[in-house]
Structure formats: structure tokens, C-alpha cells
Amino acid sequence: MALIRKAAEIPLLRTCDILVIGGGPAGIGAAVSAAREGLDVVLLEKRAFLGGNITACYVENCNYFLHNTPFKSEGIYAEIEQRCYTEYGNDNARVYNQKAFSSEYLKLFLDRFMQESGVKILFHAFVNEVLMDEFHIEAVIIQTKKGPMAIQAKQYIDTTGDADVAFAAGVGFDQGRQQDGLCQPGTVSLRLSGADTTALLQDGRDGLSEIGRAFKIAYRTGKTGLACKRQDLPFGRLTYGGLISYVNYSCAYGLDPTDVQDLSKGELECRTYVYDIYRYLKKTHEELKNIEIASIAPEIGFRDSRRIHGVYTLTIEDMESNRHFDDVIAVFPRFYDMLAPDANMDGDGSVQGKGYHGHIYEPVVGDRTFEIPYRSLIPKNVDNLLVAGRCLSSDHVAESGVRAISLCMMTGQGAGVGAALAIKESCAPQKVSISNLQHILRAQGLKLPHKEHV
Ligand SMILES: Cc1cc2nc3c(=O)[nH]c(=O)nc-3n(C[C@H](O)[C@H](O)[C@H](O)COP(=O)(O)OP(=O)(O)OC[C@H]3O[C@@H](n4cnc5c(N)ncnc54)[C@H](O)[C@@H]3O)c2cc1C
């Protein structure tokens, strides 16, 4: 059943050149890169802080997979990484996570960094509606305590992770894996305080990795007695003060990340697993006997949901063959990580079989990379919108590489500069000069191949 709403006037809150919706990794990249091109940029975020999954789901050791590889962080991500450590320091005791963020410090840093970059931030600004004139977005509507309000821009960038703006504008999308539409599980991360850091690191050991390995064996031999179907137990930072700042465990499977009823079910289910794993760890490991739950992530986090129908859809075959695109806007180490959407951990984690028989986990291999084309950020049928981050146009398996946090920030940069050029060159984002786009992205710290070298 559907009800009909009467048309109403909506107050115009403000106007700007470029409106970025979603203040996660992609939105940060987009807003800063556009502001650095001299444009008036507003960033909308539904939560009260920036950082997306890094700060809201405690995913702090974003680039852990670059450890012991020839690759280094690039662009705005590298700048944030370096400046945030220098200015706030961190208390990381595990060698493995030396480069992980403290996400609470990151929140503080981002507030300052974004404002210094000239980006205007509006928190508590949830978007699920747009005003359209055929294929053109006229305004985006935010839901506020004072009712709906409009914000008008020349160009819009959707970095909501779920492609909420593109969806509202009528852009087509795919979601989940091909055969059944299932997405990867939703996760509610937690933090534990009171760990015995000295014992966990005694004689050069990495006690948390040992606990993770022991858990996997115990789960597979049916010895944990836990209800959650998650078979792995990855930990993030361990501080000298005994804080384990990221436990990536409590997962709910089979959810639609865009469905309000599924989201509620997932939050409730995951929080029971939070308590289960806390009690299990406290009981099972001497070094953790004094732990307490320090915090539970404010919201369930997702690794994939809508993927827009773009002018070009990036495929796993493109990535596996390191296909070169003339409109390349980001080059990234080949790395895939897809948690089995149905919790089936059979298979060897290889990308062959496309994860349809289990999970995918392929680490970086040598110096292999893949490229992202600008066309994958351009939705079909809307002429003033770009989409960056995990919801850009890709197939489901490709998304397991596209979703890497630092790459989301790089694709954000591509969108930010693309939107800025569309304004400067008075054309649609699809028509901007690719050589200008790549030139500016290089100047902003991204390593892109030169035509003569491919
Ligand atoms: C538990 C977990 C572990 C992970 N581990 C890793 C890892 O180790 N390394 C790694 O690289 N990646 C990891 N990922 C994946 C990574 O976190 C995401 O792919 C990445 O954060 C996507 O970035 P994004 O900017 O596209 O979206 P998000 O990080 O989801 O950010 C989207 C932002 O938009 C805001 N927003 C959403 N909808 C709206 C709306 N309608 N209106 C206004 N604002 C809105 C959100 O509040 C959020 O701030 C993990 C993900 C999860 C959930």
C-alpha cells in the first residue's frame, strides 16, 4: 500500500558550486580536491562526525594489506595519514598496526583539516530525496529537525556508500551478488579495554594474532559455542594502555543494507554477538581476563550495497588483466576481500570462481595493480552527478577491491576534480578534458600512468 503526500514548498537553506553528500573516505577526497580547485564546496553528513566507516565502524587499520609490499598510500589519504600521526600521535603497541589511525583522533583531525581546506560541513543532514528537472538535479533535500530543506548546487557528488542520491535521482543499480542479490554481512564493531598489553606482546609475540588463529580453529571444530556465523576474529590496534580499539567480529548475514527493517534486525542481532564475544574472550584468554566493553560502534557497517549503473561498469576481468583505461583516475594494488555473503567459508579464498563458492581473500601479489576509469563514476541518465567510493559502477566481485578505504578516497578525488572541471569548462562531467583531469590528479598526489608509457 502507498500513501500520497501533498506537494509542499521547501525552504532553500543554501547554494554552492559543488555539493558532496556523505563524509566518509570518498566524500573527504571529493570535497577537499574540489575545494583545492577553488570551488565553493559543501559537504553533507548524516552523522555528527566525518570519516565514514573508519570512525563509525572503527576500521582504523585501513591499509594493513600494504604492509611489506612495494606500495604506499597516495594523494589526500597519504596526507591525512601523515599529518594525523604527526599532530595527534598514536599509542599503537602492535608492530602490525603501526600505521593504523586512532579514529577518535581522526575525528578531531578531520574537523580541522576539512575546514582548513575551505570545505563547509553540515552534520545531521540526511539525504534521501532530490528535485529533478528531467535528467538534471535541481536540488537535494535534507531531512532536519525543522523539516525538509533544500540545498542547490551546480554539481553533485554522491559518496554515501549506498548511492542514496543516485537512487533518489532514478539511477539504476545492482546490489549484492549476481545469483541471489546477497551482500556481505553487516558488522557492529566493538572496543575492549583492560587487556594485558605486556603479556600480549611478551618476547616479541603478537598475542592478538594468536588469539585470532586459535578462534578460527575452535570455531571450525565446533568448540566456541557461539551463535554468530563469523569464523574469523580480526583485531585492530592494541594500545599500551590496554585498549583493543577494533574487534571486527559481530556479523549479521542476509541483510539488505538499505532496508530499515533489516538494519534494525542487524543492530539487534549484532549487539547480542558483541556481548557473546566479550564473554568468550574474557573467559578463554588469561591476557584478557580483566577486559570490559569500552564502546560499541554507533551503527552497523556495510562493505557493499548499491552499485550504480554507470557509463562504464568495471569488471573483475578488467582488474585481473590490469586493463588500461585512457580515462584512468586511480591505480591501486590488486587486492580483494569479500566476506562470504552466506557465511560459507569453503574454498581457498581465491578470486577464481568469483567467490560464489565461499569467500575471497587475495592479498597484494608482487607489484600487480588495477585501474579505475573515470566513466565508472558517471551515472547513466543524470547530467550533473558523479558517484565515488564503494558504490561506483562495478560488478560484485570487483567491488571487493574497489571498496578499499584509501581507494575510495582516491575515487573521491577523481569525482571532486571532475565536478570542478565541469564547472570551469561549462560542460557535463562526462565531457570534461581527461588530460586536464589527470594533470590535476597527478598534482594532487595520485600516480597515474602517462599515455606514452602504457
Ligand atoms: C567492518 C568493516 C571492516 C572493513 N575493513 C576494511 C579494511 O580493513 N580496509 C579497507 O580498506 N576497507 C575496509 N572496509 C570497507 C570500507 O570501510 C568501505 O568500503 C569504505 O569505508 C567505503 O567508503 P565510502 O566513502 O564509499 O563509504 P562510507 O565509509 O560508508 O561513508 C559514507 C558516508 O556517507 C554518510 N551517509 C550515508 N548515507 C547518507 C545520506 N543518505 N545522507 C547523508 N550522509 C550519508 C555516512 O554516514 C558515511 O559517513 C571495511 C568495512 C566494514 C564495514
Coordinates of C-alpha atoms and ligand atoms in Angstrom, one line a residue:
M1 CA 0.0 0.0 0.0
A2 CA 1.3 3.5 -0.7
L3 CA 0.0 6.9 0.6
I4 CA 0.1 10.1 -1.3
R5 CA 1.9 13.2 0.0
K6 CA 0.8 16.7 -0.9
A7 CA 3.3 18.9 -2.7
A8 CA 4.8 21.4 -0.3
E9 CA 7.2 24.4 -0.5
I10 CA 10.7 23.5 0.7
P11 CA 13.0 26.3 2.2
L12 CA 16.3 26.7 0.3
L13 CA 19.0 26.5 3.0
R14 CA 21.9 27.4 0.8
T15 CA 23.6 27.3 -2.6
C16 CA 27.1 26.3 -3.5
D17 CA 29.2 25.2 -6.5
I18 CA 29.6 21.5 -5.5
L19 CA 27.6 19.6 -3.1
V20 CA 29.2 16.4 -1.7
I21 CA 26.8 14.0 0.1
G22 CA 28.5 11.6 2.5
G23 CA 31.5 12.5 4.7
G24 CA 33.3 9.1 4.5
P25 CA 36.6 8.4 2.7
A26 CA 35.2 9.1 -0.7
G27 CA 33.4 12.3 0.4
I28 CA 36.5 13.6 2.1
G29 CA 38.6 13.0 -1.1
A30 CA 35.9 14.6 -3.2
A31 CA 35.3 17.7 -1.1
V32 CA 39.0 18.5 -0.5
S33 CA 40.0 18.0 -4.1
A34 CA 37.2 20.2 -5.4
A35 CA 37.9 22.9 -2.8
R36 CA 41.5 22.9 -3.7
E37 CA 40.4 23.8 -7.2
G38 CA 38.9 27.0 -5.8
L39 CA 35.2 25.9 -5.8
D40 CA 32.7 26.6 -3.1
V41 CA 32.1 23.2 -1.6
V42 CA 29.5 22.0 0.9
L43 CA 29.8 18.5 2.5
L44 CA 26.6 16.9 4.0
E45 CA 26.9 14.1 6.5
K46 CA 24.0 12.4 8.2
R47 CA 26.1 11.6 11.4
A48 CA 27.8 14.1 13.8
F49 CA 31.3 13.4 12.6
L50 CA 33.4 12.6 9.5
G51 CA 35.3 9.5 8.5
G52 CA 32.6 7.1 7.4
N53 CA 33.4 3.5 8.2
I54 CA 36.9 4.5 9.6
T55 CA 35.4 6.4 12.5
A56 CA 31.9 4.9 12.7
C57 CA 32.9 1.3 12.5
Y58 CA 36.4 1.6 14.0
V59 CA 38.0 0.4 10.7
E60 CA 41.3 2.1 11.7
N61 CA 44.0 -0.1 10.1
C62 CA 42.7 0.7 6.6
N63 CA 45.8 0.0 4.5
Y64 CA 47.1 -3.0 6.6
F65 CA 47.4 -5.0 3.3
L66 CA 50.1 -2.7 2.0
H67 CA 52.5 -3.9 4.8
N68 CA 55.6 -5.5 3.3
T69 CA 54.5 -4.6 -0.3
P70 CA 56.1 -2.1 -2.7
F71 CA 53.0 0.2 -2.4
K72 CA 52.5 3.3 -0.4
S73 CA 49.4 5.4 0.3
E74 CA 48.8 8.2 -2.2
G75 CA 47.1 11.6 -2.6
I76 CA 44.9 13.1 0.1
Y77 CA 44.8 9.8 2.1
A78 CA 48.6 9.9 2.4
E79 CA 48.5 13.5 3.5
I80 CA 45.8 12.7 6.2
E81 CA 47.7 9.7 7.3
Q82 CA 51.0 11.6 7.8
R83 CA 49.5 14.7 9.3
C84 CA 47.2 13.0 11.7
Y85 CA 50.0 10.9 13.1
T86 CA 52.3 13.9 13.4
E87 CA 49.8 16.1 15.1
Y88 CA 48.0 13.7 17.3
G89 CA 50.4 10.7 17.6
N90 CA 49.0 7.3 18.4
D91 CA 49.5 4.7 21.1
N92 CA 49.9 1.7 18.9
A93 CA 51.7 -1.2 20.6
R94 CA 51.3 -3.8 17.8
V95 CA 54.0 -3.6 15.2
Y96 CA 51.5 -4.9 12.7
N97 CA 49.3 -1.9 13.1
Q98 CA 51.9 0.9 13.4
K99 CA 50.2 2.9 10.7
A100 CA 46.6 2.5 12.0
F101 CA 44.6 5.6 12.8
S102 CA 43.2 6.3 16.2
S103 CA 39.7 7.0 14.9
E104 CA 38.8 9.4 17.8
Y105 CA 41.9 11.5 16.9
L106 CA 41.0 11.2 13.3
K107 CA 37.5 12.7 14.0
L108 CA 39.3 15.7 15.6
F109 CA 41.8 16.0 12.8
L110 CA 39.2 15.8 10.1
D111 CA 37.1 18.6 11.6
R112 CA 40.1 20.9 11.3
F113 CA 41.5 19.6 8.1
M114 CA 38.3 19.9 6.1
Q115 CA 37.6 23.4 7.4
E116 CA 41.2 24.5 6.7
S117 CA 40.7 23.1 3.1
G118 CA 37.8 25.5 2.8
V119 CA 35.0 22.8 2.9
K120 CA 31.8 23.8 4.6
I121 CA 30.4 21.0 6.7
L122 CA 26.7 20.3 7.6
F123 CA 26.3 17.4 10.0
H124 CA 22.9 15.8 10.8
A125 CA 22.0 16.2 7.2
F126 CA 20.3 13.1 5.9
V127 CA 19.5 13.0 2.2
N128 CA 17.0 10.7 0.6
E129 CA 15.3 13.0 -1.9
V130 CA 16.2 15.1 -4.8
L131 CA 14.3 17.6 -7.0
M132 CA 14.8 16.7 -10.7
D133 CA 14.3 18.5 -14.0
E134 CA 14.3 15.6 -16.3
F135 CA 18.0 14.4 -16.2
H136 CA 19.2 17.3 -14.1
I137 CA 19.3 17.5 -10.3
E138 CA 17.8 20.8 -9.3
A139 CA 18.4 20.5 -5.6
V140 CA 19.0 17.9 -2.9
I141 CA 16.6 17.7 0.1
I142 CA 18.0 17.2 3.6
Q143 CA 15.8 15.9 6.5
T144 CA 16.2 18.2 9.5
K145 CA 14.6 18.8 12.8
K146 CA 12.9 21.8 11.2
G147 CA 11.6 19.7 8.4
P148 CA 12.9 19.2 4.9
M149 CA 15.3 21.8 3.5
A150 CA 16.8 22.2 0.0
I151 CA 20.4 22.8 -1.0
Q152 CA 21.2 23.7 -4.5
A153 CA 24.5 23.2 -6.4
K154 CA 25.9 23.2 -9.9
Q155 CA 27.3 19.8 -9.5
Y156 CA 26.6 17.0 -7.0
I157 CA 28.8 14.1 -5.8
D158 CA 27.2 11.1 -4.2
T159 CA 29.6 9.5 -1.7
T160 CA 27.0 8.0 0.6
G161 CA 28.4 4.4 0.2
D162 CA 24.9 3.3 -0.6
A163 CA 24.4 5.6 -3.6
D164 CA 21.4 7.2 -1.9
V165 CA 21.4 10.3 -4.1
A166 CA 21.8 8.4 -7.3
F167 CA 18.9 6.1 -6.2
A168 CA 16.7 9.2 -5.4
A169 CA 17.6 10.6 -8.8
G170 CA 16.4 7.4 -10.5
V171 CA 19.8 6.0 -11.5
G172 CA 19.7 2.2 -12.0
F173 CA 21.8 -0.1 -9.8
D174 CA 22.8 -3.6 -8.9
Q175 CA 23.0 -4.9 -5.4
G176 CA 24.7 -8.0 -3.9
R177 CA 25.9 -11.0 -5.8
Q178 CA 24.6 -12.0 -9.1
Q179 CA 22.8 -15.2 -8.3
D180 CA 20.8 -14.1 -5.2
G181 CA 21.4 -10.4 -4.5
L182 CA 23.1 -11.2 -1.2
C183 CA 25.5 -8.6 0.2
Q184 CA 28.4 -9.2 2.5
P185 CA 27.4 -9.3 6.2
G186 CA 26.8 -6.2 8.3
T187 CA 29.2 -5.7 11.2
V188 CA 28.9 -4.0 14.6
S189 CA 32.5 -3.5 15.8
L190 CA 33.5 -3.1 19.4
R191 CA 36.3 -1.9 21.6
L192 CA 37.6 -3.6 24.7
S193 CA 39.6 -2.0 27.5
G194 CA 41.7 -3.7 30.2
A195 CA 43.8 -6.1 28.0
D196 CA 47.2 -7.1 29.4
T197 CA 49.3 -5.5 26.7
T198 CA 52.6 -6.5 28.2
A199 CA 51.6 -10.2 28.2
L200 CA 50.1 -10.0 24.7
L201 CA 53.5 -8.6 23.4
Q202 CA 55.9 -10.6 25.6
D203 CA 59.1 -11.8 23.9
G204 CA 58.1 -10.3 20.6
R205 CA 54.8 -12.3 20.2
D206 CA 51.7 -10.9 18.7
G207 CA 49.2 -12.3 21.2
L208 CA 46.1 -10.9 19.4
S209 CA 47.0 -12.7 16.1
E210 CA 47.5 -15.9 18.1
I211 CA 44.1 -15.5 19.7
G212 CA 42.5 -14.9 16.3
R213 CA 44.1 -18.0 14.9
A214 CA 43.0 -20.1 17.9
F215 CA 39.5 -18.8 17.5
K216 CA 39.3 -19.9 13.9
I217 CA 40.3 -23.4 14.8
A218 CA 37.9 -23.5 17.7
Y219 CA 35.1 -22.3 15.6
R220 CA 35.7 -24.8 12.8
T221 CA 35.9 -27.7 15.3
G222 CA 32.6 -26.5 16.9
K223 CA 34.2 -25.6 20.2
T224 CA 33.3 -21.9 20.7
G225 CA 29.6 -22.5 21.3
L226 CA 28.9 -19.0 19.7
A227 CA 25.8 -18.3 17.6
C228 CA 27.4 -15.7 15.2
K229 CA 28.3 -17.3 11.9
R230 CA 31.5 -15.3 11.6
Q231 CA 34.5 -17.6 11.5
D232 CA 37.3 -15.1 11.7
L233 CA 38.2 -12.8 14.6
P234 CA 40.4 -9.9 13.3
F235 CA 41.7 -7.3 15.9
G236 CA 42.9 -3.8 15.2
R237 CA 45.0 -1.6 17.4
L238 CA 46.3 -2.6 20.8
T239 CA 47.4 0.4 22.9
Y240 CA 50.0 0.5 25.7
G241 CA 47.1 1.4 28.0
G242 CA 45.3 -1.9 27.2
L243 CA 42.7 -0.8 24.7
I244 CA 41.9 -3.1 21.8
S245 CA 40.3 -0.5 19.7
Y246 CA 38.7 -2.6 17.0
V247 CA 37.2 -6.1 17.2
N248 CA 35.7 -6.9 13.8
Y249 CA 33.5 -9.9 14.7
S250 CA 29.8 -9.4 15.3
C251 CA 28.2 -10.0 11.9
A252 CA 24.6 -10.4 10.7
Y253 CA 24.1 -12.2 7.3
G254 CA 21.4 -11.9 4.7
L255 CA 20.6 -8.2 5.3
D256 CA 19.6 -5.6 2.7
P257 CA 21.8 -2.6 3.9
T258 CA 19.2 -0.1 2.5
D259 CA 16.1 -1.6 4.2
V260 CA 15.1 0.0 7.5
Q261 CA 13.7 -3.3 8.9
D262 CA 16.8 -5.3 8.0
L263 CA 19.0 -2.6 9.6
S264 CA 17.1 -2.7 12.8
K265 CA 17.3 -6.5 12.8
G266 CA 21.0 -6.4 12.2
E267 CA 21.7 -3.9 15.0
L268 CA 19.8 -6.1 17.5
E269 CA 21.4 -9.3 16.3
C270 CA 24.9 -8.0 16.2
R271 CA 24.7 -6.5 19.7
T272 CA 24.0 -9.9 21.2
Y273 CA 27.1 -11.2 19.5
V274 CA 29.1 -8.3 20.9
Y275 CA 28.3 -9.5 24.4
D276 CA 28.9 -13.1 23.4
I277 CA 32.4 -12.5 22.1
Y278 CA 33.3 -10.3 25.0
R279 CA 32.4 -13.0 27.5
Y280 CA 34.1 -15.7 25.4
L281 CA 37.4 -13.8 25.2
K282 CA 37.3 -12.9 28.9
K283 CA 36.8 -16.5 29.9
T284 CA 39.2 -18.1 27.4
H285 CA 42.3 -16.0 27.5
E286 CA 44.4 -15.1 30.5
E287 CA 45.7 -11.9 29.0
L288 CA 42.0 -10.7 28.5
K289 CA 40.6 -11.7 31.9
N290 CA 40.1 -8.1 33.0
I291 CA 38.6 -6.8 29.8
E292 CA 35.4 -4.7 29.7
I293 CA 33.4 -3.4 26.7
A294 CA 34.7 0.1 26.2
S295 CA 32.3 1.0 23.4
I296 CA 30.1 -0.4 20.7
A297 CA 30.1 1.1 17.2
P298 CA 27.3 3.6 16.8
E299 CA 25.9 1.9 13.7
I300 CA 26.1 -1.3 11.8
G301 CA 28.7 -1.1 9.0
F302 CA 28.5 -2.5 5.5
R303 CA 31.1 -3.4 2.9
D304 CA 28.8 -3.3 -0.1
S305 CA 25.2 -2.4 -1.1
R306 CA 24.0 -0.5 -4.3
R307 CA 26.4 -0.3 -7.2
I308 CA 25.3 2.3 -9.7
H309 CA 24.8 1.7 -13.4
G310 CA 27.5 3.9 -14.8
V311 CA 28.7 4.8 -18.3
Y312 CA 31.3 2.0 -17.8
T313 CA 31.0 -0.9 -15.3
L314 CA 34.3 -2.1 -14.0
T315 CA 34.6 -5.9 -14.0
I316 CA 36.8 -8.4 -12.2
E317 CA 38.2 -9.4 -15.6
D318 CA 39.3 -5.8 -16.1
M319 CA 41.0 -5.8 -12.8
E320 CA 42.6 -9.3 -13.2
S321 CA 44.1 -8.3 -16.6
N322 CA 45.1 -4.8 -15.3
R323 CA 43.2 -3.3 -18.2
H324 CA 44.4 0.1 -19.1
F325 CA 41.8 2.9 -19.5
D326 CA 42.5 6.1 -21.2
D327 CA 40.4 7.9 -18.6
V328 CA 42.1 6.2 -15.6
I329 CA 41.7 8.3 -12.4
A330 CA 43.2 5.8 -9.9
V331 CA 45.7 2.9 -9.9
F332 CA 45.6 0.6 -6.9
P333 CA 47.4 -2.6 -5.8
R334 CA 45.5 -5.7 -6.7
F335 CA 43.8 -6.8 -3.5
Y336 CA 40.4 -8.4 -3.0
D337 CA 38.5 -9.1 0.2
M338 CA 34.9 -10.4 0.1
L339 CA 33.3 -11.9 3.2
A340 CA 31.1 -14.8 2.1
P341 CA 27.6 -13.3 1.8
D342 CA 26.1 -16.6 3.0
A343 CA 28.8 -17.2 5.7
N344 CA 30.1 -20.2 3.7
M345 CA 33.8 -20.2 4.1
D346 CA 34.5 -23.1 1.8
G347 CA 37.0 -22.6 -1.0
D348 CA 40.5 -21.3 -0.8
G349 CA 39.6 -17.6 -0.9
S350 CA 40.9 -17.2 -4.5
V351 CA 39.1 -14.9 -6.9
Q352 CA 38.6 -17.8 -9.3
G353 CA 35.1 -19.0 -9.0
K354 CA 34.3 -15.3 -8.2
G355 CA 33.5 -16.1 -4.6
Y356 CA 30.4 -17.9 -5.5
H357 CA 31.7 -20.9 -3.6
G358 CA 32.8 -19.1 -0.5
H359 CA 34.8 -16.1 0.4
I360 CA 37.5 -14.2 -1.4
Y361 CA 40.7 -13.0 0.2
E362 CA 43.6 -12.3 -2.2
P363 CA 46.5 -10.3 -0.8
V364 CA 48.6 -8.0 -2.9
V365 CA 50.7 -10.0 -5.3
G366 CA 54.1 -8.5 -6.3
D367 CA 53.6 -5.2 -8.0
R368 CA 50.2 -6.0 -9.7
T369 CA 47.7 -3.3 -9.9
F370 CA 44.3 -2.4 -11.4
E371 CA 42.9 0.8 -12.8
I372 CA 39.6 2.7 -12.3
P373 CA 38.2 4.6 -15.2
Y374 CA 36.5 8.0 -14.7
R375 CA 33.5 6.7 -16.6
S376 CA 32.7 4.3 -13.7
L377 CA 31.9 7.4 -11.6
I378 CA 29.4 8.8 -14.1
P379 CA 25.9 7.5 -13.7
K380 CA 23.7 6.9 -16.7
N381 CA 20.9 9.4 -17.3
V382 CA 21.8 12.2 -14.8
D383 CA 23.9 15.1 -16.2
N384 CA 25.2 16.8 -13.1
L385 CA 26.1 13.9 -10.7
L386 CA 29.2 11.9 -10.0
V387 CA 29.4 8.9 -7.7
A388 CA 32.5 7.8 -5.9
G389 CA 33.6 5.2 -3.3
R390 CA 32.3 1.7 -2.9
C391 CA 29.0 2.4 -4.8
L392 CA 30.7 3.4 -8.1
S393 CA 29.9 1.2 -11.2
S394 CA 31.5 -2.2 -10.8
D395 CA 30.5 -5.8 -10.7
H396 CA 30.1 -7.5 -7.3
V397 CA 33.4 -9.2 -7.2
A398 CA 35.2 -6.2 -8.5
E399 CA 33.7 -4.2 -5.6
S400 CA 35.7 -6.3 -3.2
G401 CA 38.8 -4.5 -4.4
V402 CA 37.1 -1.1 -5.1
R403 CA 35.9 -0.9 -1.5
A404 CA 39.4 -0.4 0.0
I405 CA 39.2 2.8 2.0
S406 CA 42.2 4.6 0.6
L407 CA 41.0 3.8 -3.0
C408 CA 37.6 5.2 -2.1
M409 CA 39.3 8.4 -1.2
M410 CA 41.2 8.3 -4.5
T411 CA 38.0 7.8 -6.5
G412 CA 36.5 10.7 -4.4
Q413 CA 39.4 12.8 -5.6
G414 CA 38.6 11.8 -9.2
A415 CA 35.0 12.9 -8.7
G416 CA 35.9 16.2 -6.9
V417 CA 38.2 17.3 -9.7
G418 CA 35.8 16.0 -12.4
A419 CA 33.0 18.2 -10.9
A420 CA 35.3 21.2 -10.6
L421 CA 36.3 20.9 -14.2
A422 CA 32.7 20.5 -15.3
I423 CA 32.0 24.0 -13.8
K424 CA 35.2 25.5 -15.1
E425 CA 34.8 24.1 -18.6
S426 CA 31.0 24.7 -18.6
C427 CA 30.1 21.2 -19.6
A428 CA 28.7 18.0 -18.1
P429 CA 31.1 15.9 -16.0
Q430 CA 31.1 13.3 -18.8
K431 CA 32.6 15.9 -21.2
V432 CA 35.5 17.3 -19.2
S433 CA 39.0 17.2 -20.6
I434 CA 40.5 13.9 -19.4
S435 CA 44.1 15.3 -19.8
N436 CA 43.2 18.2 -17.5
L437 CA 41.6 15.9 -15.1
Q438 CA 44.6 13.6 -14.9
H439 CA 47.0 16.5 -14.8
I440 CA 45.3 17.9 -11.7
L441 CA 45.0 14.5 -10.0
R442 CA 48.8 14.0 -10.5
A443 CA 49.4 17.4 -9.0
Q444 CA 47.2 16.3 -6.1
G445 CA 49.5 13.3 -5.4
L446 CA 47.9 10.4 -7.4
K447 CA 50.3 8.3 -9.5
L448 CA 48.6 7.9 -12.9
P449 CA 50.3 6.3 -15.9
H450 CA 51.3 8.6 -18.8
K451 CA 49.8 7.7 -22.2
E452 CA 53.3 7.1 -23.7
H453 CA 54.1 4.5 -21.0
V454 CA 51.2 2.2 -21.4
Ligands
LIG1 C1 33.6 -4.0 9.5 C2 34.2 -3.5 8.3 C3 35.6 -3.7 8.1 C4 36.2 -3.2 7.0 N1 37.6 -3.3 6.9 C5 38.3 -2.7 5.9 C6 39.7 -2.6 5.9 O1 40.4 -3.2 6.8 N2 40.3 -1.9 4.9 C7 39.7 -1.3 4.0 O2 40.3 -0.6 3.1 N3 38.3 -1.3 3.9 C8 37.6 -2.0 4.9 N4 36.2 -1.9 4.9 C9 35.5 -1.3 3.8 C10 35.4 0.2 3.9 O3 35.1 0.6 5.2 C11 34.4 0.8 3.0 O4 34.4 0.2 1.7 C12 34.7 2.3 2.8 O5 34.6 2.9 4.1 C13 33.7 2.9 1.8 O6 34.0 4.3 1.8 P1 32.8 5.3 1.3 O7 33.3 6.7 1.5 O8 32.4 4.8 -0.1 O9 31.6 5.0 2.2 P2 31.4 5.0 3.8 O10 32.7 4.8 4.5 O11 30.2 4.1 4.1 O12 31.0 6.5 4.1 C14 29.7 7.0 3.6 C15 29.4 8.3 4.4 O13 28.2 8.8 4.0 C16 27.3 9.1 5.1 N5 25.9 8.9 4.5 C17 25.4 7.7 4.1 N6 24.2 7.9 3.6 C18 23.9 9.2 3.7 C19 22.8 10.0 3.4 N7 21.7 9.5 2.8 N8 22.8 11.4 3.7 C20 23.9 11.9 4.2 N9 25.0 11.2 4.6 C21 25.0 9.9 4.3 C22 27.7 8.0 6.1 O14 27.3 8.4 7.4 C23 29.2 8.0 5.9 O15 29.9 9.0 6.7 C24 35.5 -2.5 6.0 C25 34.1 -2.3 6.2 C26 33.5 -2.7 7.3 C27 32.0 -2.5 7.5

